CSV table of C-alpha atoms in Angstrom, one decimal:
chain,number,residue,atom,x,y,z
K,1,UNK,CA,31.1,-24.6,60.1
K,2,UNK,CA,30.4,-23.9,63.7
K,3,UNK,CA,27.1,-25.4,64.9
K,4,UNK,CA,25.7,-24.1,68.2
K,5,UNK,CA,22.4,-24.9,69.9
K,6,UNK,CA,21.8,-22.0,72.1
K,7,UNK,CA,18.4,-21.4,73.8
K,8,UNK,CA,19.5,-18.0,75.3
K,9,UNK,CA,19.3,-16.5,71.8
K,10,UNK,CA,15.5,-16.7,72.2
K,11,UNK,CA,15.6,-13.6,74.4
K,12,UNK,CA,17.4,-11.5,71.9
K,13,UNK,CA,15.4,-12.6,69.0
K,14,UNK,CA,12.0,-12.4,70.7
K,15,UNK,CA,12.4,-8.7,71.6
K,16,UNK,CA,13.6,-7.8,68.1
K,17,UNK,CA,10.7,-6.6,66.0
K,18,UNK,CA,10.6,-5.2,62.5
K,19,UNK,CA,9.5,-1.6,62.3
K,20,UNK,CA,8.2,-0.8,58.8
K,21,UNK,CA,10.0,1.3,56.3
K,22,UNK,CA,11.1,4.0,58.8
K,23,UNK,CA,12.9,7.1,57.5
K,24,UNK,CA,15.2,7.2,54.5
K,25,UNK,CA,18.5,8.5,55.8
K,26,UNK,CA,20.7,10.4,53.4
K,27,UNK,CA,22.8,8.0,51.2
K,28,UNK,CA,20.7,4.9,51.9
K,29,UNK,CA,18.2,3.9,49.1
K,30,UNK,CA,14.9,2.6,50.3
K,31,UNK,CA,15.3,-0.5,48.1
K,32,UNK,CA,18.4,-2.7,47.4
K,33,UNK,CA,18.9,-5.4,44.8
K,34,UNK,CA,21.2,-8.5,45.3
K,35,UNK,CA,22.2,-11.1,42.8
K,36,UNK,CA,21.9,-14.6,44.2
K,37,UNK,CA,22.3,-17.9,42.4
K,38,UNK,CA,18.7,-18.1,41.3
K,39,UNK,CA,18.2,-14.5,40.2
K,40,UNK,CA,17.9,-10.9,41.5
K,41,UNK,CA,16.2,-10.1,44.8
K,42,UNK,CA,14.9,-6.7,45.8
K,43,UNK,CA,14.9,-6.0,49.6
K,44,UNK,CA,13.7,-3.0,51.5
K,45,UNK,CA,15.2,-0.7,54.0
K,46,UNK,CA,14.2,-1.1,57.7
K,47,UNK,CA,15.2,0.5,61.0
K,48,UNK,CA,16.1,-1.5,64.0
K,49,UNK,CA,13.9,-1.0,67.1
K,50,UNK,CA,16.8,-1.6,69.4
K,51,UNK,CA,17.9,1.5,71.4
K,52,UNK,CA,19.7,3.8,68.9
K,53,UNK,CA,18.8,1.3,66.3
K,54,UNK,CA,20.6,1.3,62.9
K,55,UNK,CA,19.2,0.6,59.5
K,56,UNK,CA,19.3,-2.7,57.7
K,57,UNK,CA,18.0,-4.3,54.6
K,58,UNK,CA,15.3,-7.0,54.8
K,59,UNK,CA,15.1,-9.8,52.2
K,60,UNK,CA,12.2,-12.0,52.9
K,61,UNK,CA,10.3,-14.9,51.3
K,62,UNK,CA,13.4,-16.3,49.5
K,63,UNK,CA,12.8,-19.9,48.2
K,64,UNK,CA,15.7,-22.1,49.2
K,65,UNK,CA,14.2,-25.3,47.7
K,66,UNK,CA,11.5,-26.4,45.2
K,67,UNK,CA,8.0,-26.5,46.7
K,68,UNK,CA,7.8,-30.0,48.4
K,69,UNK,CA,4.4,-30.8,46.9
K,70,UNK,CA,3.0,-33.4,44.6
K,71,UNK,CA,5.7,-35.9,43.7
K,72,UNK,CA,8.1,-34.1,46.0
K,73,UNK,CA,6.0,-34.6,49.1
K,74,UNK,CA,7.9,-36.6,51.7
K,75,UNK,CA,11.0,-36.3,49.6
K,76,UNK,CA,14.3,-34.6,50.3
K,77,UNK,CA,14.4,-31.0,49.2
K,78,UNK,CA,15.5,-30.1,45.6
K,79,UNK,CA,17.4,-27.1,44.5
K,80,UNK,CA,15.1,-24.0,43.8
K,81,UNK,CA,14.2,-23.0,40.3
K,82,UNK,CA,15.7,-19.7,38.9
K,83,UNK,CA,13.4,-16.8,38.2
K,84,UNK,CA,13.4,-14.1,35.5
K,85,UNK,CA,13.5,-10.4,36.4
K,86,UNK,CA,13.6,-9.0,39.9
K,87,UNK,CA,11.9,-11.0,42.7
K,88,UNK,CA,10.2,-8.9,45.3
K,89,UNK,CA,11.6,-9.9,48.7
K,90,UNK,CA,9.6,-7.5,50.9
K,91,UNK,CA,7.2,-10.1,52.3
K,92,UNK,CA,7.6,-13.3,54.2
K,93,UNK,CA,6.6,-16.6,52.6
K,94,UNK,CA,3.8,-18.8,53.9
K,95,UNK,CA,4.4,-20.7,57.1
K,96,UNK,CA,4.5,-24.5,56.9
K,97,UNK,CA,1.4,-26.6,57.6
K,98,UNK,CA,0.7,-26.6,61.3
K,99,UNK,CA,-2.2,-26.7,63.9
K,100,UNK,CA,-3.9,-23.4,64.9
K,101,UNK,CA,-6.8,-22.3,66.9
K,102,UNK,CA,-8.9,-22.4,63.7
K,103,UNK,CA,-7.8,-26.0,63.0
K,104,UNK,CA,-4.9,-26.0,60.4
K,105,UNK,CA,-3.0,-23.1,58.9
K,106,UNK,CA,-0.1,-22.7,56.5
K,107,UNK,CA,1.0,-24.2,53.1
K,108,UNK,CA,3.0,-27.1,52.0
K,109,UNK,CA,4.8,-24.7,49.7
K,110,UNK,CA,6.7,-23.1,52.6
K,111,UNK,CA,10.5,-23.6,52.2
K,112,UNK,CA,11.4,-19.9,52.4
K,113,UNK,CA,14.1,-18.1,54.3
K,114,UNK,CA,14.7,-14.4,55.3
K,115,UNK,CA,18.0,-12.5,55.2
K,116,UNK,CA,18.7,-9.3,57.2
K,117,UNK,CA,21.8,-7.4,56.4
K,118,UNK,CA,23.3,-4.2,58.0
K,119,UNK,CA,22.7,-1.3,55.7
K,120,UNK,CA,26.2,0.1,56.3
K,121,UNK,CA,28.6,-2.9,56.5
K,122,UNK,CA,31.5,-0.6,56.2
K,123,UNK,CA,30.8,0.6,59.7
K,124,UNK,CA,32.1,-2.8,61.1
K,125,UNK,CA,35.8,-3.9,61.3
K,126,UNK,CA,35.3,-7.2,59.5
K,127,UNK,CA,36.1,-7.4,55.8
K,128,UNK,CA,33.0,-9.4,55.5
K,129,UNK,CA,30.2,-9.9,58.0
K,130,UNK,CA,29.5,-13.0,60.2
K,131,UNK,CA,26.3,-14.9,59.7
K,132,UNK,CA,23.8,-16.5,62.1
K,133,UNK,CA,21.3,-19.0,60.8
K,134,UNK,CA,18.5,-19.4,63.4
K,135,UNK,CA,16.2,-22.4,63.6
K,136,UNK,CA,12.8,-21.6,65.2
K,137,UNK,CA,11.1,-23.4,68.0
K,138,UNK,CA,7.6,-25.0,68.1
K,139,UNK,CA,7.9,-28.6,69.2
K,140,UNK,CA,8.6,-29.7,65.6
K,141,UNK,CA,4.8,-29.2,64.8
K,142,UNK,CA,4.4,-25.4,64.7
K,143,UNK,CA,6.3,-22.1,64.3
K,144,UNK,CA,8.1,-20.2,61.6
K,145,UNK,CA,11.1,-18.0,61.0
K,146,UNK,CA,8.9,-14.9,60.6
K,147,UNK,CA,10.1,-11.6,62.1
K,148,UNK,CA,7.1,-11.2,64.4
K,149,UNK,CA,9.1,-13.4,66.8
K,150,UNK,CA,12.6,-13.7,65.3
K,151,UNK,CA,13.6,-10.2,64.2
K,152,UNK,CA,17.1,-9.1,63.3
K,153,UNK,CA,17.5,-5.8,65.2
K,154,UNK,CA,20.1,-6.6,67.8
K,155,UNK,CA,22.1,-8.7,65.4
K,156,UNK,CA,22.3,-6.3,62.4
K,157,UNK,CA,23.1,-3.4,64.8
K,158,UNK,CA,26.3,-5.3,65.7
K,159,UNK,CA,27.4,-6.3,62.2
K,160,UNK,CA,25.8,-9.8,62.0
K,161,UNK,CA,23.7,-11.0,59.1
K,162,UNK,CA,20.7,-13.0,60.4
K,163,UNK,CA,19.1,-15.8,58.4
K,164,UNK,CA,15.8,-17.2,59.6
K,165,UNK,CA,13.8,-20.0,57.8
K,166,UNK,CA,10.8,-22.3,57.7
K,167,UNK,CA,11.2,-26.1,57.6
K,168,UNK,CA,8.6,-28.8,57.2
K,169,UNK,CA,6.8,-29.8,60.4
K,170,UNK,CA,5.1,-32.8,61.9
K,171,UNK,CA,4.4,-35.8,59.6
K,172,UNK,CA,5.3,-33.8,56.5
K,173,UNK,CA,8.8,-33.3,57.9
K,174,UNK,CA,9.5,-36.4,60.0
K,175,UNK,CA,7.2,-39.2,58.9
K,176,UNK,CA,9.4,-42.2,57.9
K,177,UNK,CA,8.2,-45.5,56.3
K,178,UNK,CA,11.8,-46.6,55.6
K,179,UNK,CA,11.2,-46.5,51.9
K,180,UNK,CA,12.2,-44.5,48.9
K,181,UNK,CA,8.7,-42.9,48.8
K,182,UNK,CA,8.8,-41.7,52.5
K,183,UNK,CA,12.4,-41.8,53.7
K,184,UNK,CA,12.0,-39.6,56.8
K,185,UNK,CA,13.9,-36.8,58.4
K,186,UNK,CA,13.1,-34.4,55.6
K,187,UNK,CA,12.9,-31.5,58.1
K,188,UNK,CA,16.6,-32.0,58.8
K,189,UNK,CA,17.3,-32.2,55.1
K,190,UNK,CA,15.4,-28.9,54.7
K,191,UNK,CA,17.8,-27.3,57.2
K,192,UNK,CA,20.8,-28.7,55.3
K,193,UNK,CA,19.4,-27.2,52.1
K,194,UNK,CA,18.9,-23.8,53.7
K,195,UNK,CA,22.5,-23.9,55.0
K,196,UNK,CA,23.8,-24.9,51.6
K,197,UNK,CA,21.9,-21.9,50.1
K,198,UNK,CA,23.5,-19.6,52.7
K,199,UNK,CA,26.9,-21.0,51.8
K,200,UNK,CA,26.4,-20.3,48.1
K,201,UNK,CA,24.9,-16.8,48.5
K,202,UNK,CA,26.2,-15.0,51.6
K,203,UNK,CA,29.0,-13.3,49.7
K,204,UNK,CA,26.3,-11.5,47.7
K,205,UNK,CA,25.1,-10.0,51.0
K,206,UNK,CA,28.6,-8.7,52.0
K,207,UNK,CA,28.9,-11.7,54.4
K,208,UNK,CA,31.4,-14.4,54.9
K,209,UNK,CA,30.1,-17.8,53.7
K,210,UNK,CA,32.7,-19.6,55.8
K,211,UNK,CA,31.7,-17.8,59.0
K,212,UNK,CA,28.2,-19.2,59.7
K,213,UNK,CA,27.0,-20.0,63.2
K,214,UNK,CA,23.8,-22.1,63.5
K,215,UNK,CA,21.6,-21.6,66.6
K,216,UNK,CA,18.1,-22.6,67.6
K,217,UNK,CA,15.5,-22.2,70.3
K,218,UNK,CA,13.7,-25.1,71.8
K,219,UNK,CA,13.0,-27.8,69.2
K,220,UNK,CA,15.2,-25.7,66.9
K,221,UNK,CA,18.1,-26.3,69.2
K,222,UNK,CA,17.3,-30.0,69.0
K,223,UNK,CA,17.5,-29.9,65.3
K,224,UNK,CA,20.9,-28.2,65.4
K,225,UNK,CA,22.1,-30.9,67.8
K,226,UNK,CA,20.8,-33.6,65.4
K,227,UNK,CA,22.8,-32.0,62.6
K,228,UNK,CA,25.9,-32.2,64.7
K,229,UNK,CA,25.4,-35.9,65.2
K,230,UNK,CA,24.5,-37.0,61.7
K,231,UNK,CA,27.5,-37.1,59.4
K,232,UNK,CA,25.2,-38.1,56.5
K,233,UNK,CA,23.7,-34.6,56.7
K,234,UNK,CA,27.0,-32.7,56.6
K,235,UNK,CA,26.7,-29.3,55.0
K,236,UNK,CA,30.3,-29.2,53.8
């Protein structure tokens, strides 16, 4: 897997905004279902706001690990539970606990990711699409992978599947007491869990699970560099 820490991706992602449902072009259903390892997801059709923007499918709020609460607080992420029926993937999940102007916002149950897929993958030459997993900035204490900052438009327009994600922040993600109860670096382990989820499931989104590039902005780029340096956190 190629790991890249690239701050310049910030510009492309910051100007990419989701646009609502848009129009429903002939031949493209407004909703699409995808079978992942935990169950069935239902995503919605969106239109890129890039110039001459194309359509893509948005799958948001997908759990890539069990909620890290209760006995799992300060522990390495565990595999997500399967669900019955069709899971609505039209809304982002809660952001992780972080400071805000009002004091504190977010939820400890925040290990969600978003997948944005070109609506017409057959328009691109690749037999299966390339994937970019993007790690958000925020000084390791704030931020999220939500589309108000990290939208997919310029990527899906060019045949790239974009994955954005939340990971635990501040003490909930990095506190270490060098013990079994609080082992530390759980944010980095969250990122590994998200990458492993992508490896397992990208084929379901017409993407190549062996063609994943990891990038980040600011502290997200730091995290990518840490992943490169720590063989104990290898994804493959």
